[in-house]
Amino acid sequence: MSNILCRNPRTGVILNEIPKTPIESLPQVFERAARAQQLWSKVSLKQRIRKMIHLREVLCRRLDEMAQVIHEENGKPAIEAIACELVPSMELISYYIKIAPKKLKNKKVKFRNPFMNYRKSTVVYQPMGTVAVISPWNYPFLLAFGDLVCALLAGNAVVFKPSEHTSFVAQKMHELFEEAGFPVDILQTVYGEGDLGAAIIDQKPAKVSFTGSVATGKAIMKQASQYLIPVCLELGGKDAMIILPDANLDYATSAALWGGFTNSGQACASTERLLVHESIASAFVGRLKEKLELLSVETDIGVCTIEKQKHIYEEHLADAKKRNLEILLGGEFSSDRTRLLPTLVSGQGVEDSKIYIEETFGPVIAITTFKSVREAIEKANRSPYGLLASVITENISLAEEIALELQVGTVTINEVLFTAGVPETPWGGMKDSGFGRKHSENGLYEYVNQKHINRPRYGILTFKSWWWYPYSNYQKQFFHAWGDMYGGGMLDKLLKLPHLLWTMLQFLKNEPRL
Ligand code: NAD
C-alpha cells in the first residue's frame, strides 16, 4: 500500500505521509458508515447541533494551526486561509445551526382547493443515508467543510474523499470532528486519487456531492447515472467582470485585482475575463498594472498548488504568444518556478484565445473592451461556463438589469467572488459550471429526502375519494364542472359555483364509491 506524500508546493518539503485507503476496503467503509448512520439519524437535531457547536469551538481554538497547514500544503497566504476559509467555516456552522431547526421541521401543506381539504399533508425531511463528498485542492478546507456540516446536521453519514493534493489539510479537518465528539465512523475520510473517487460511486452512496473540474464532473455524473444516484456538481468557471464607463477607476481596479489574484487565481469564481468599456480601457489597464506591481507576490498572492496547473499556464501563454497578443505584465514563472507571475493579457484577437476561453485557474486576467451594455452582456455570456459574473458601476439599477441577463449562478455588483464564503446566499452554477446549490437553505436540502405524507384529516377513514371507482356520468359531470371553474374571471366563477355544488351533490347521492 503506497502513501500520499503531502508536499509544500513552495519549498517541496514533505509535510506528512498518509497511507492511501485501499479501494478493496471501501465496502467495509460503507458498512461502518451505514451502521453509524442508523444511530446518528436517531440522535435529536438538538444534540447534533450541540456537536456542531463543539466543532466550532475546536476550530476556533485550533485556528492558527489549521491556517498554517492550509498555508503550507495549498500555498495560499495564511491570511487568506483564515479570512477566506476558516472564518467562513465558523460562520457557516453558526448559520446552519440557527436555520436547521426551522428548515428541517415537518412542514404542513395547505390545500388551496376545498375539495382536497378532507385530507392533510405533511412534508418530513429525512437523512439520505451515507453520502459521498469529493472535493478539490484550491479551497481544501471550506469547500469540503460546508458539505460535511450540512450532511451531518441533516443526519447522514459521510464518506469524504479530499483531493490527493491536500490530504494533510483533510486529515487535520477530520481530527477536528473527532475532537468535537462526533460518533466514530459517521465521518470517514478516505485518501487517494481519482480511481478511489470513482470506486466510491460504485459503492452506491445515497448522493454524490462533487466540487472540481468539468471533465471529472461529467465522468462522475455518467457513472452515478448507472445507479441513478443524485449528484450535486460544483464545477469550473471563466468569470467575467464588466466595468461600465461610469465606474470609479480606483474602486474598479481594486476589485479586479482581488478578483483575479486572490489564491493566486486558483478560484472557481476568480475574475479571468475583464470586459472594460472602451472609453476607460487604457486608464483602467494603466491603473491596474500600477496596483499589480505594488503587490508582493510572496505575501499577497501565494503559489501554484499543483504541477498540472503550470502546464495549463504554459499552454495558454504559448497560444497567446502565437496569436501575438500583448502580455501587459507577467507571462513568466518566478525563478524557482513555484508560481506564475501575475499576468495581464490583451490585444487584437484575445477573445479567440485559450486564455480568454478556457479555464486557466491561475493568476491571469484576459482583458477585452466593449462599446455598449448589450455587447458587454453578449460577450460575458459567450462562454460555456456560468458560475459568477461581476458588474462594476455607480448605476446600481442598470447593474441589476444587466444581472438579470447574465447566464450565471451569482452576480455581484461592485464586489467579486466573496459570496462563495457566505452561508446565507445560494452558491452554484449553470451551463458547464454545474448544478445544485450549496449554502442557504438549499445547502441543507441537498442532503435530505423530502418525504410527503398524506393522511385523512379527520378520523381513521374518510369518505372514498372523488376519483375512485366506479367511473360514472355523475362523476364526469362533477369533474367537468370542477374543470370549468378554472376559466373566466371572479364573477364567472361565482356564477358557476352553484352548478359545481349541484353536480357534487348528485354525484354523492347517486353513486356510492366502490
Ligand atoms: P479535479 O476534477 O481534478 O478533482 C477533484 C476531485 O475529484 C479530487 O478529489 C479528485 O481526486 C477527484 N476525482 C478525479 N477523478 C475522479 C473520478 N473519475 N471519479 C471521482 N472522483 C474523481 O479538480 P481539481 O483540479 O481538484 O479542482 C479544480 C477544479 O475545481 C477547477 O475546475 C475549479 O473551477 C473547480 N472548482 C469549482 C468550485 C465551485 O464551487 N464551482 C469550487 C472550487 C473548485
Coordinates of C-alpha atoms and ligand atoms in Angstrom, one line a residue:
M1 CA 0.0 0.0 0.0
S2 CA 1.6 3.3 -1.0
N3 CA 1.5 6.6 0.8
I4 CA 0.3 10.0 -0.3
L5 CA 3.2 12.5 0.1
C6 CA 1.8 15.8 1.3
R7 CA 4.1 18.3 -0.1
N8 CA 4.6 22.0 0.5
P9 CA 4.4 23.5 -3.1
R10 CA 6.6 26.5 -2.1
T11 CA 9.5 24.5 -0.7
G12 CA 9.0 21.0 -1.9
V13 CA 9.3 19.8 1.7
I14 CA 7.2 16.7 2.6
L15 CA 4.8 17.7 5.3
N16 CA 3.3 14.3 6.0
E17 CA 2.8 10.9 4.6
I18 CA -0.7 9.5 4.6
P19 CA -1.5 5.8 3.7
K20 CA -3.8 5.6 0.7
T21 CA -7.1 4.0 1.5
P22 CA -7.2 0.6 -0.3
I23 CA -10.0 0.5 -2.8
E24 CA -10.9 -3.0 -1.6
S25 CA -11.6 -1.6 1.9
L26 CA -14.5 0.6 0.6
P27 CA -17.3 -2.0 1.2
Q28 CA -16.3 -2.1 4.9
V29 CA -16.1 1.7 5.0
F30 CA -19.6 1.9 3.7
E31 CA -20.9 -0.8 6.0
R32 CA -19.4 1.0 9.0
A33 CA -20.9 4.3 7.8
A34 CA -24.4 2.7 7.4
R35 CA -24.3 1.3 11.0
A36 CA -23.2 4.7 12.3
Q37 CA -25.8 6.5 10.3
Q38 CA -28.6 4.3 11.8
L39 CA -27.8 5.6 15.2
W40 CA -26.9 9.1 14.2
S41 CA -30.3 9.5 12.4
K42 CA -32.0 8.8 15.8
V43 CA -29.9 11.4 17.6
S44 CA -32.1 14.5 18.1
L45 CA -31.4 17.6 16.0
K46 CA -30.7 19.4 19.2
Q47 CA -27.9 17.0 20.0
R48 CA -26.5 17.2 16.5
I49 CA -26.4 21.0 16.8
R50 CA -24.6 20.6 20.1
K51 CA -21.9 18.7 18.3
M52 CA -21.6 21.4 15.7
I53 CA -21.1 24.0 18.5
H54 CA -18.3 21.8 19.8
L55 CA -16.8 21.6 16.4
R56 CA -16.9 25.4 16.0
E57 CA -15.2 25.7 19.4
V58 CA -12.4 23.2 18.4
L59 CA -11.8 25.0 15.1
C60 CA -11.8 28.4 16.9
R61 CA -9.2 27.1 19.3
R62 CA -7.0 25.5 16.6
L63 CA -7.4 28.3 14.1
D64 CA -3.7 29.2 13.7
E65 CA -2.7 25.6 13.4
M66 CA -5.3 25.0 10.7
A67 CA -4.3 28.2 8.9
Q68 CA -0.7 27.1 8.9
V69 CA -1.5 23.7 7.5
I70 CA -3.6 25.2 4.7
H71 CA -0.9 27.8 4.0
E72 CA 1.8 25.1 3.9
E73 CA 0.0 22.5 1.8
N74 CA -2.1 24.7 -0.5
G75 CA 0.4 27.6 -0.8
K76 CA -2.0 30.4 -0.2
P77 CA -1.1 33.2 2.3
A78 CA -2.1 32.3 5.9
I79 CA -4.3 35.4 6.0
E80 CA -6.3 34.0 3.1
A81 CA -6.6 30.7 4.8
I82 CA -8.1 32.5 7.8
A83 CA -10.2 35.1 6.0
C84 CA -11.4 33.0 3.1
E85 CA -11.6 29.5 4.5
L86 CA -11.7 29.3 8.3
V87 CA -13.7 32.3 9.4
P88 CA -16.3 31.5 6.7
S89 CA -16.4 27.9 8.0
M90 CA -17.2 29.0 11.5
E91 CA -19.8 31.4 10.1
L92 CA -21.2 28.5 8.2
I93 CA -21.8 26.5 11.4
S94 CA -23.3 29.5 13.1
Y95 CA -25.8 29.9 10.2
Y96 CA -26.8 26.3 9.8
I97 CA -27.3 25.6 13.5
K98 CA -29.6 28.6 13.5
I99 CA -31.7 27.7 10.5
A100 CA -31.7 23.9 10.8
P101 CA -34.5 23.6 13.5
K102 CA -36.8 25.6 11.3
K103 CA -35.8 24.2 7.9
L104 CA -35.8 20.6 8.9
K105 CA -39.0 20.8 10.9
N106 CA -42.0 18.9 9.5
K107 CA -43.9 21.2 7.2
K108 CA -47.7 21.2 7.0
V109 CA -49.1 21.7 3.5
K110 CA -52.1 23.9 3.0
F111 CA -54.5 22.9 0.2
R112 CA -56.0 25.8 -1.7
N113 CA -58.8 23.7 -3.1
P114 CA -61.7 23.0 -0.6
F115 CA -62.4 19.6 -2.3
M116 CA -58.9 18.5 -1.1
N117 CA -59.4 19.5 2.5
Y118 CA -60.8 16.2 3.8
R119 CA -57.1 15.1 3.7
K120 CA -54.0 16.6 5.1
S121 CA -50.3 16.6 4.0
T122 CA -47.0 16.9 5.8
V123 CA -43.5 17.1 4.4
V124 CA -40.8 15.5 6.5
Y125 CA -37.1 15.9 5.9
Q126 CA -35.2 12.7 6.4
P127 CA -31.5 12.0 6.0
M128 CA -30.5 10.3 2.8
G129 CA -28.1 7.7 4.4
T130 CA -24.5 7.6 3.5
V131 CA -23.4 10.4 1.2
A132 CA -20.1 10.9 -0.6
V133 CA -18.3 14.2 -0.7
I134 CA -15.5 14.6 -3.2
S135 CA -13.6 17.8 -3.1
P136 CA -10.7 19.8 -4.8
W137 CA -7.5 21.3 -3.6
N138 CA -7.9 25.0 -4.1
Y139 CA -10.0 25.8 -1.0
P140 CA -9.2 22.5 0.7
F141 CA -10.9 23.4 4.0
L142 CA -14.0 25.5 3.3
L143 CA -15.4 23.7 0.3
A144 CA -15.5 20.2 1.9
F145 CA -16.3 21.6 5.4
G146 CA -19.6 23.1 4.2
D147 CA -20.7 19.8 2.8
L148 CA -19.7 17.9 5.8
V149 CA -21.6 20.2 8.2
C150 CA -24.8 20.2 6.1
A151 CA -24.7 16.4 5.5
L152 CA -24.1 15.6 9.2
L153 CA -26.5 18.1 10.6
A154 CA -29.2 16.5 8.4
G155 CA -28.5 13.1 9.9
N156 CA -26.3 11.5 7.2
A157 CA -23.1 9.6 7.4
V158 CA -20.3 10.9 5.1
V159 CA -17.6 9.3 3.2
F160 CA -15.2 12.1 2.3
K161 CA -12.6 12.0 -0.3
P162 CA -10.4 15.1 -0.4
S163 CA -8.1 16.0 -3.2
E164 CA -4.9 13.9 -3.2
H165 CA -3.1 17.2 -3.3
T166 CA -4.4 18.5 0.0
S167 CA -4.8 15.3 2.1
F168 CA -2.9 16.8 5.1
V169 CA -5.5 19.6 5.4
A170 CA -8.2 16.9 5.2
Q171 CA -6.6 14.8 7.8
K172 CA -6.4 17.8 10.2
M173 CA -10.0 18.6 9.4
H174 CA -11.0 15.1 10.3
E175 CA -9.2 15.5 13.6
L176 CA -11.5 18.4 14.4
F177 CA -14.6 16.3 14.0
E178 CA -13.1 13.6 16.2
E179 CA -12.1 16.1 18.9
A180 CA -15.6 17.6 18.8
G181 CA -17.0 14.2 19.7
F182 CA -18.8 13.1 16.5
P183 CA -19.6 9.4 16.6
V184 CA -17.0 7.0 15.3
D185 CA -17.5 6.2 11.6
I186 CA -20.1 8.9 11.0
L187 CA -17.5 10.8 9.0
Q188 CA -14.9 8.6 7.3
T189 CA -12.1 10.4 5.3
V190 CA -10.5 8.2 2.7
Y191 CA -7.3 9.2 0.9
G192 CA -6.4 8.6 -2.7
E193 CA -6.7 9.7 -6.2
G194 CA -9.4 9.8 -8.9
D195 CA -9.6 6.0 -9.0
L196 CA -10.7 6.0 -5.3
G197 CA -13.3 8.6 -6.1
A198 CA -14.7 6.5 -8.9
A199 CA -14.7 3.4 -6.7
I200 CA -16.7 5.3 -4.1
I201 CA -19.5 5.8 -6.6
D202 CA -19.6 2.1 -7.2
Q203 CA -20.5 1.7 -3.5
K204 CA -23.7 3.5 -4.4
P205 CA -23.8 6.3 -1.9
A206 CA -27.2 8.0 -1.5
K207 CA -25.7 11.1 -3.0
V208 CA -22.5 12.4 -4.5
S209 CA -21.6 16.0 -3.9
F210 CA -18.7 16.9 -6.1
T211 CA -16.7 20.0 -6.4
G212 CA -14.0 20.0 -9.1
S213 CA -13.3 20.2 -12.8
V214 CA -15.9 19.9 -15.6
A215 CA -14.2 16.8 -17.0
T216 CA -14.4 14.9 -13.7
G217 CA -17.9 16.2 -13.1
K218 CA -19.1 14.7 -16.3
A219 CA -17.4 11.4 -15.6
I220 CA -19.0 11.3 -12.1
M221 CA -22.4 12.1 -13.5
K222 CA -22.1 9.4 -16.1
Q223 CA -21.0 6.8 -13.5
A224 CA -23.6 7.9 -11.0
S225 CA -26.4 7.7 -13.6
Q226 CA -25.9 3.9 -13.9
Y227 CA -27.2 3.7 -10.3
L228 CA -29.5 6.8 -10.5
I229 CA -27.5 8.4 -7.7
P230 CA -28.3 12.1 -7.4
V231 CA -25.4 14.4 -7.9
C232 CA -24.6 18.0 -7.0
L233 CA -21.9 19.3 -9.3
E234 CA -19.9 22.5 -8.5
L235 CA -17.6 22.8 -11.4
G236 CA -15.3 25.3 -13.1
G237 CA -15.7 28.9 -14.2
K238 CA -14.4 31.6 -16.6
D239 CA -15.8 34.5 -14.8
A240 CA -16.3 37.9 -16.4
M241 CA -16.1 41.3 -14.7
I242 CA -17.8 44.1 -16.5
I243 CA -16.5 47.6 -15.9
L244 CA -19.0 50.2 -17.0
P245 CA -17.8 53.6 -18.2
D246 CA -19.0 55.4 -15.0
A247 CA -17.1 53.1 -12.7
N248 CA -14.8 54.6 -10.2
L249 CA -11.4 53.6 -11.5
D250 CA -9.7 53.2 -8.1
Y251 CA -12.5 51.0 -6.9
A252 CA -12.8 49.0 -10.1
T253 CA -9.1 48.2 -10.3
S254 CA -9.0 47.1 -6.7
A255 CA -12.0 44.8 -7.3
A256 CA -10.3 43.3 -10.4
L257 CA -7.1 42.9 -8.5
W258 CA -8.5 40.9 -5.7
G259 CA -11.0 39.0 -8.0
G260 CA -8.2 37.9 -10.3
F261 CA -5.3 37.2 -8.0
T262 CA -6.6 36.0 -4.6
N263 CA -5.4 32.4 -4.0
S264 CA -3.1 33.0 -7.0
G265 CA -6.2 32.9 -9.2
Q266 CA -6.9 29.3 -8.3
A267 CA -10.6 30.0 -7.5
C268 CA -13.5 28.7 -9.5
A269 CA -15.0 32.1 -9.4
S270 CA -11.9 34.2 -9.9
T271 CA -12.0 37.0 -12.5
E272 CA -10.5 35.5 -15.6
R273 CA -12.1 37.8 -18.1
L274 CA -12.2 41.6 -17.8
L275 CA -14.7 43.4 -20.0
V276 CA -13.9 47.1 -19.8
H277 CA -15.8 49.9 -21.6
E278 CA -13.6 51.2 -24.4
S279 CA -13.7 54.8 -23.2
I280 CA -11.9 54.0 -19.9
A281 CA -9.9 50.9 -21.0
S282 CA -6.5 52.5 -21.3
A283 CA -6.8 54.4 -18.0
F284 CA -8.1 51.3 -16.3
V285 CA -5.4 49.0 -17.5
G286 CA -2.7 51.5 -16.6
R287 CA -4.1 51.8 -13.1
L288 CA -4.5 48.0 -12.7
K289 CA -0.8 47.5 -13.8
E290 CA 0.4 50.0 -11.3
K291 CA -1.5 48.3 -8.5
L292 CA -0.4 44.9 -9.5
E293 CA 3.2 45.9 -9.4
L294 CA 2.7 47.1 -5.9
L295 CA 1.5 43.7 -4.7
S296 CA 4.1 41.3 -3.2
V297 CA 3.9 38.0 -5.0
E298 CA 5.4 36.4 -1.9
T299 CA 3.0 37.6 0.8
D300 CA -0.1 38.6 -1.2
I301 CA -0.5 36.1 -4.0
G302 CA 0.5 32.6 -2.9
V303 CA 2.0 29.9 -5.1
C304 CA 0.7 27.5 -7.7
T305 CA -0.5 24.5 -5.7
I306 CA -0.1 21.7 -8.3
E307 CA 2.2 21.0 -11.2
K308 CA -0.6 20.2 -13.6
Q309 CA -1.7 23.9 -13.5
K310 CA 1.7 25.1 -14.6
H311 CA 1.3 23.1 -17.8
I312 CA -2.1 24.8 -18.4
Y313 CA -0.5 28.2 -17.9
E314 CA 2.3 27.3 -20.4
E315 CA -0.2 26.1 -22.9
H316 CA -2.4 29.2 -22.6
L317 CA 0.6 31.6 -22.8
A318 CA 2.1 29.8 -25.8
D319 CA -1.3 30.2 -27.5
A320 CA -1.4 33.9 -26.6
K321 CA 2.1 34.4 -28.0
K322 CA 1.3 32.5 -31.2
R323 CA -1.6 35.0 -31.6
N324 CA 0.7 37.9 -31.0
L325 CA -1.4 39.0 -28.0
E326 CA 0.0 41.7 -25.7
I327 CA 1.4 40.3 -22.4
L328 CA 1.0 43.5 -20.5
L329 CA 2.5 42.2 -17.3
G330 CA 3.9 38.8 -16.1
G331 CA 3.7 35.9 -18.5
E332 CA 6.5 34.0 -17.0
F333 CA 7.3 31.9 -14.0
S334 CA 9.2 33.0 -10.9
S335 CA 12.9 31.9 -11.0
D336 CA 12.1 29.0 -8.6
R337 CA 9.1 28.1 -10.8
T338 CA 6.8 27.9 -7.8
R339 CA 4.4 30.5 -9.3
L340 CA 3.4 32.2 -12.5
L341 CA 3.9 35.9 -12.0
P342 CA 0.7 37.9 -12.1
T343 CA -0.2 38.2 -15.8
L344 CA -2.4 40.6 -17.8
V345 CA -3.1 39.7 -21.5
S346 CA -5.0 41.7 -24.1
G347 CA -4.8 42.7 -27.7
Q348 CA -6.5 42.1 -31.1
G349 CA -7.9 38.6 -31.2
V350 CA -7.8 37.9 -27.4
E351 CA -11.4 36.7 -27.4
D352 CA -10.4 33.8 -29.7
S353 CA -7.5 32.7 -27.5
K354 CA -7.3 29.9 -24.9
I355 CA -6.5 32.4 -22.2
Y356 CA -9.9 34.1 -22.8
I357 CA -12.0 31.0 -23.5
E358 CA -10.7 28.1 -21.3
E359 CA -10.4 28.0 -17.5
T360 CA -6.8 29.0 -16.7
F361 CA -7.2 28.7 -12.9
G362 CA -4.2 30.9 -12.2
P363 CA -3.0 34.5 -11.7
V364 CA -4.0 35.5 -15.2
I365 CA -6.6 38.0 -16.5
A366 CA -7.5 38.4 -20.1
I367 CA -8.8 41.9 -21.0
T368 CA -11.1 43.0 -23.7
T369 CA -13.3 46.0 -24.4
F370 CA -16.9 46.7 -25.3
K371 CA -18.8 49.6 -26.7
S372 CA -22.4 49.1 -25.4
V373 CA -24.1 47.4 -22.5
R374 CA -25.7 45.0 -24.9
E375 CA -22.3 44.0 -26.3
A376 CA -20.9 43.5 -22.7
I377 CA -23.7 41.2 -21.8
E378 CA -23.3 39.2 -25.0
K379 CA -19.6 38.9 -24.5
A380 CA -19.9 37.8 -20.9
N381 CA -22.5 35.2 -21.8
R382 CA -20.3 33.9 -24.7
S383 CA -18.8 31.2 -22.5
P384 CA -19.6 27.5 -21.8
Y385 CA -19.3 28.4 -18.1
G386 CA -21.8 30.1 -15.9
L387 CA -20.6 30.4 -12.3
L388 CA -20.3 34.1 -11.4
A389 CA -20.1 37.5 -13.0
S390 CA -19.5 40.9 -11.6
V391 CA -20.5 44.4 -12.7
I392 CA -18.7 47.5 -11.5
T393 CA -20.6 50.7 -11.8
E394 CA -22.2 53.6 -9.9
N395 CA -25.5 52.9 -11.6
I396 CA -26.9 50.1 -9.4
S397 CA -30.3 49.8 -11.2
L398 CA -28.6 49.4 -14.5
A399 CA -26.3 46.8 -13.0
E400 CA -29.4 44.9 -11.7
E401 CA -30.9 44.9 -15.2
I402 CA -27.6 43.5 -16.5
A403 CA -27.6 40.9 -13.8
L404 CA -30.9 39.5 -14.9
E405 CA -29.4 38.8 -18.3
L406 CA -26.2 37.2 -17.3
Q407 CA -26.1 33.4 -17.6
V408 CA -24.5 32.6 -14.2
G409 CA -25.5 31.4 -10.8
T410 CA -24.3 34.5 -9.0
V411 CA -23.9 38.2 -10.0
T412 CA -22.0 40.5 -7.6
I413 CA -22.4 44.2 -8.2
N414 CA -19.4 46.2 -7.1
E415 CA -18.0 43.1 -5.5
V416 CA -16.5 39.9 -6.7
L417 CA -16.1 36.2 -5.6
F418 CA -16.7 36.7 -1.9
T419 CA -20.2 35.1 -1.7
A420 CA -18.5 31.7 -2.2
G421 CA -17.8 32.1 1.5
V422 CA -21.2 33.5 2.6
P423 CA -23.5 30.8 4.0
E424 CA -26.8 32.7 3.6
T425 CA -26.7 33.0 -0.2
P426 CA -27.1 30.1 -2.7
W427 CA -23.9 29.1 -4.4
G428 CA -23.7 27.2 -7.7
G429 CA -23.6 27.5 -11.4
M430 CA -25.4 26.9 -14.7
K431 CA -24.2 25.6 -18.0
D432 CA -20.8 23.8 -17.7
S433 CA -20.3 25.2 -14.2
G434 CA -22.7 22.5 -13.0
F435 CA -25.9 22.4 -11.0
G436 CA -27.2 22.0 -7.5
R437 CA -26.8 24.7 -4.8
K438 CA -24.6 25.0 -1.8
H439 CA -25.2 27.3 1.1
S440 CA -28.6 28.9 2.0
E441 CA -31.4 26.5 2.9
N442 CA -30.6 24.7 -0.3
G443 CA -27.4 23.5 1.2
L444 CA -29.3 21.5 3.8
Y445 CA -32.0 20.4 1.4
E446 CA -29.3 18.9 -0.9
Y447 CA -28.8 16.3 1.9
V448 CA -32.4 15.2 2.8
N449 CA -35.1 13.2 1.3
Q450 CA -38.3 15.3 1.3
K451 CA -40.9 12.8 2.1
H452 CA -44.6 13.7 1.7
I453 CA -47.1 12.0 4.0
N454 CA -50.8 12.4 3.1
R455 CA -53.5 11.2 5.5
P456 CA -57.2 11.7 6.3
R457 CA -57.8 15.0 8.0
Y458 CA -60.5 13.6 10.4
G459 CA -60.6 10.2 11.9
I460 CA -59.1 6.9 10.7
L461 CA -61.1 6.7 7.5
T462 CA -62.6 9.3 5.3
F463 CA -65.2 9.2 2.6
K464 CA -64.0 7.5 -0.6
S465 CA -62.2 9.9 -2.9
W466 CA -63.8 11.7 -5.8
W467 CA -61.6 9.9 -8.3
W468 CA -62.2 6.3 -7.1
Y469 CA -64.3 3.7 -8.9
P470 CA -66.8 3.3 -10.3
Y471 CA -66.4 5.8 -13.2
S472 CA -69.8 7.3 -14.0
N473 CA -71.7 10.1 -15.7
Y474 CA -72.3 11.8 -12.4
Q475 CA -68.6 11.7 -11.6
K476 CA -67.9 13.0 -15.1
Q477 CA -70.3 15.9 -14.7
F478 CA -68.8 16.8 -11.4
F479 CA -65.2 16.8 -12.7
H480 CA -66.3 18.8 -15.7
A481 CA -67.9 21.4 -13.5
W482 CA -64.7 21.4 -11.4
G483 CA -62.6 21.9 -14.5
D484 CA -64.9 24.8 -15.7
M485 CA -64.1 26.7 -12.6
Y486 CA -60.5 27.4 -13.9
G487 CA -61.8 29.5 -16.7
G488 CA -63.1 33.1 -16.6
G489 CA -63.0 35.9 -14.0
M490 CA -64.2 36.1 -10.4
L491 CA -67.8 36.8 -11.4
D492 CA -67.9 33.9 -13.8
K493 CA -66.6 31.6 -11.1
L494 CA -69.3 32.8 -8.6
L495 CA -72.0 32.2 -11.2
K496 CA -70.6 28.7 -11.9
L497 CA -70.3 27.7 -8.3
P498 CA -74.0 26.6 -7.8
H499 CA -73.7 24.2 -10.7
L500 CA -70.5 22.7 -9.3
L501 CA -72.1 22.2 -5.9
W502 CA -75.2 20.7 -7.6
T503 CA -73.1 18.2 -9.6
M504 CA -71.2 17.3 -6.4
L505 CA -74.5 16.5 -4.6
Q506 CA -75.8 14.5 -7.5
F507 CA -72.6 12.6 -7.6
L508 CA -72.5 11.8 -3.8
K509 CA -76.2 10.9 -3.7
N510 CA -76.4 8.7 -6.7
E511 CA -73.0 7.0 -6.9
P512 CA -71.6 5.3 -3.8
R513 CA -67.9 4.7 -4.3
L514 CA -66.8 1.1 -4.7
Ligands
NAD1 P1 -10.5 17.5 -10.3 O1 -11.7 17.3 -11.0 O2 -9.2 17.2 -10.9 O3 -10.5 16.8 -8.9 C1 -11.5 17.0 -7.9 C2 -11.7 15.8 -7.0 O4 -12.2 14.7 -7.8 C3 -10.4 15.2 -6.5 O5 -10.6 14.8 -5.2 C4 -10.0 14.1 -7.4 O6 -9.2 13.1 -6.8 C5 -11.4 13.5 -7.7 N1 -11.5 12.7 -8.9 C6 -10.8 12.8 -10.0 N2 -11.2 11.9 -10.9 C7 -12.3 11.3 -10.4 C8 -13.3 10.3 -10.8 N3 -13.2 9.8 -12.1 N4 -14.3 10.0 -10.0 C9 -14.4 10.5 -8.8 N5 -13.5 11.4 -8.3 C10 -12.5 11.8 -9.1 O7 -10.5 19.1 -9.9 P2 -9.3 19.9 -9.1 O8 -8.2 20.1 -10.0 O9 -9.1 19.2 -7.8 O10 -10.1 21.2 -8.8 C11 -10.1 22.3 -9.7 C12 -11.4 22.5 -10.4 O11 -12.4 22.6 -9.4 C13 -11.5 23.8 -11.2 O12 -12.1 23.5 -12.4 C14 -12.3 24.7 -10.3 O13 -13.0 25.7 -11.1 C15 -13.3 23.7 -9.7 N6 -13.9 24.2 -8.5 C16 -15.2 24.6 -8.5 C17 -15.8 25.2 -7.4 C18 -17.3 25.6 -7.4 O14 -17.8 25.9 -6.4 N7 -18.0 25.6 -8.5 C19 -15.1 25.4 -6.3 C20 -13.7 25.0 -6.3 C21 -13.2 24.5 -7.4

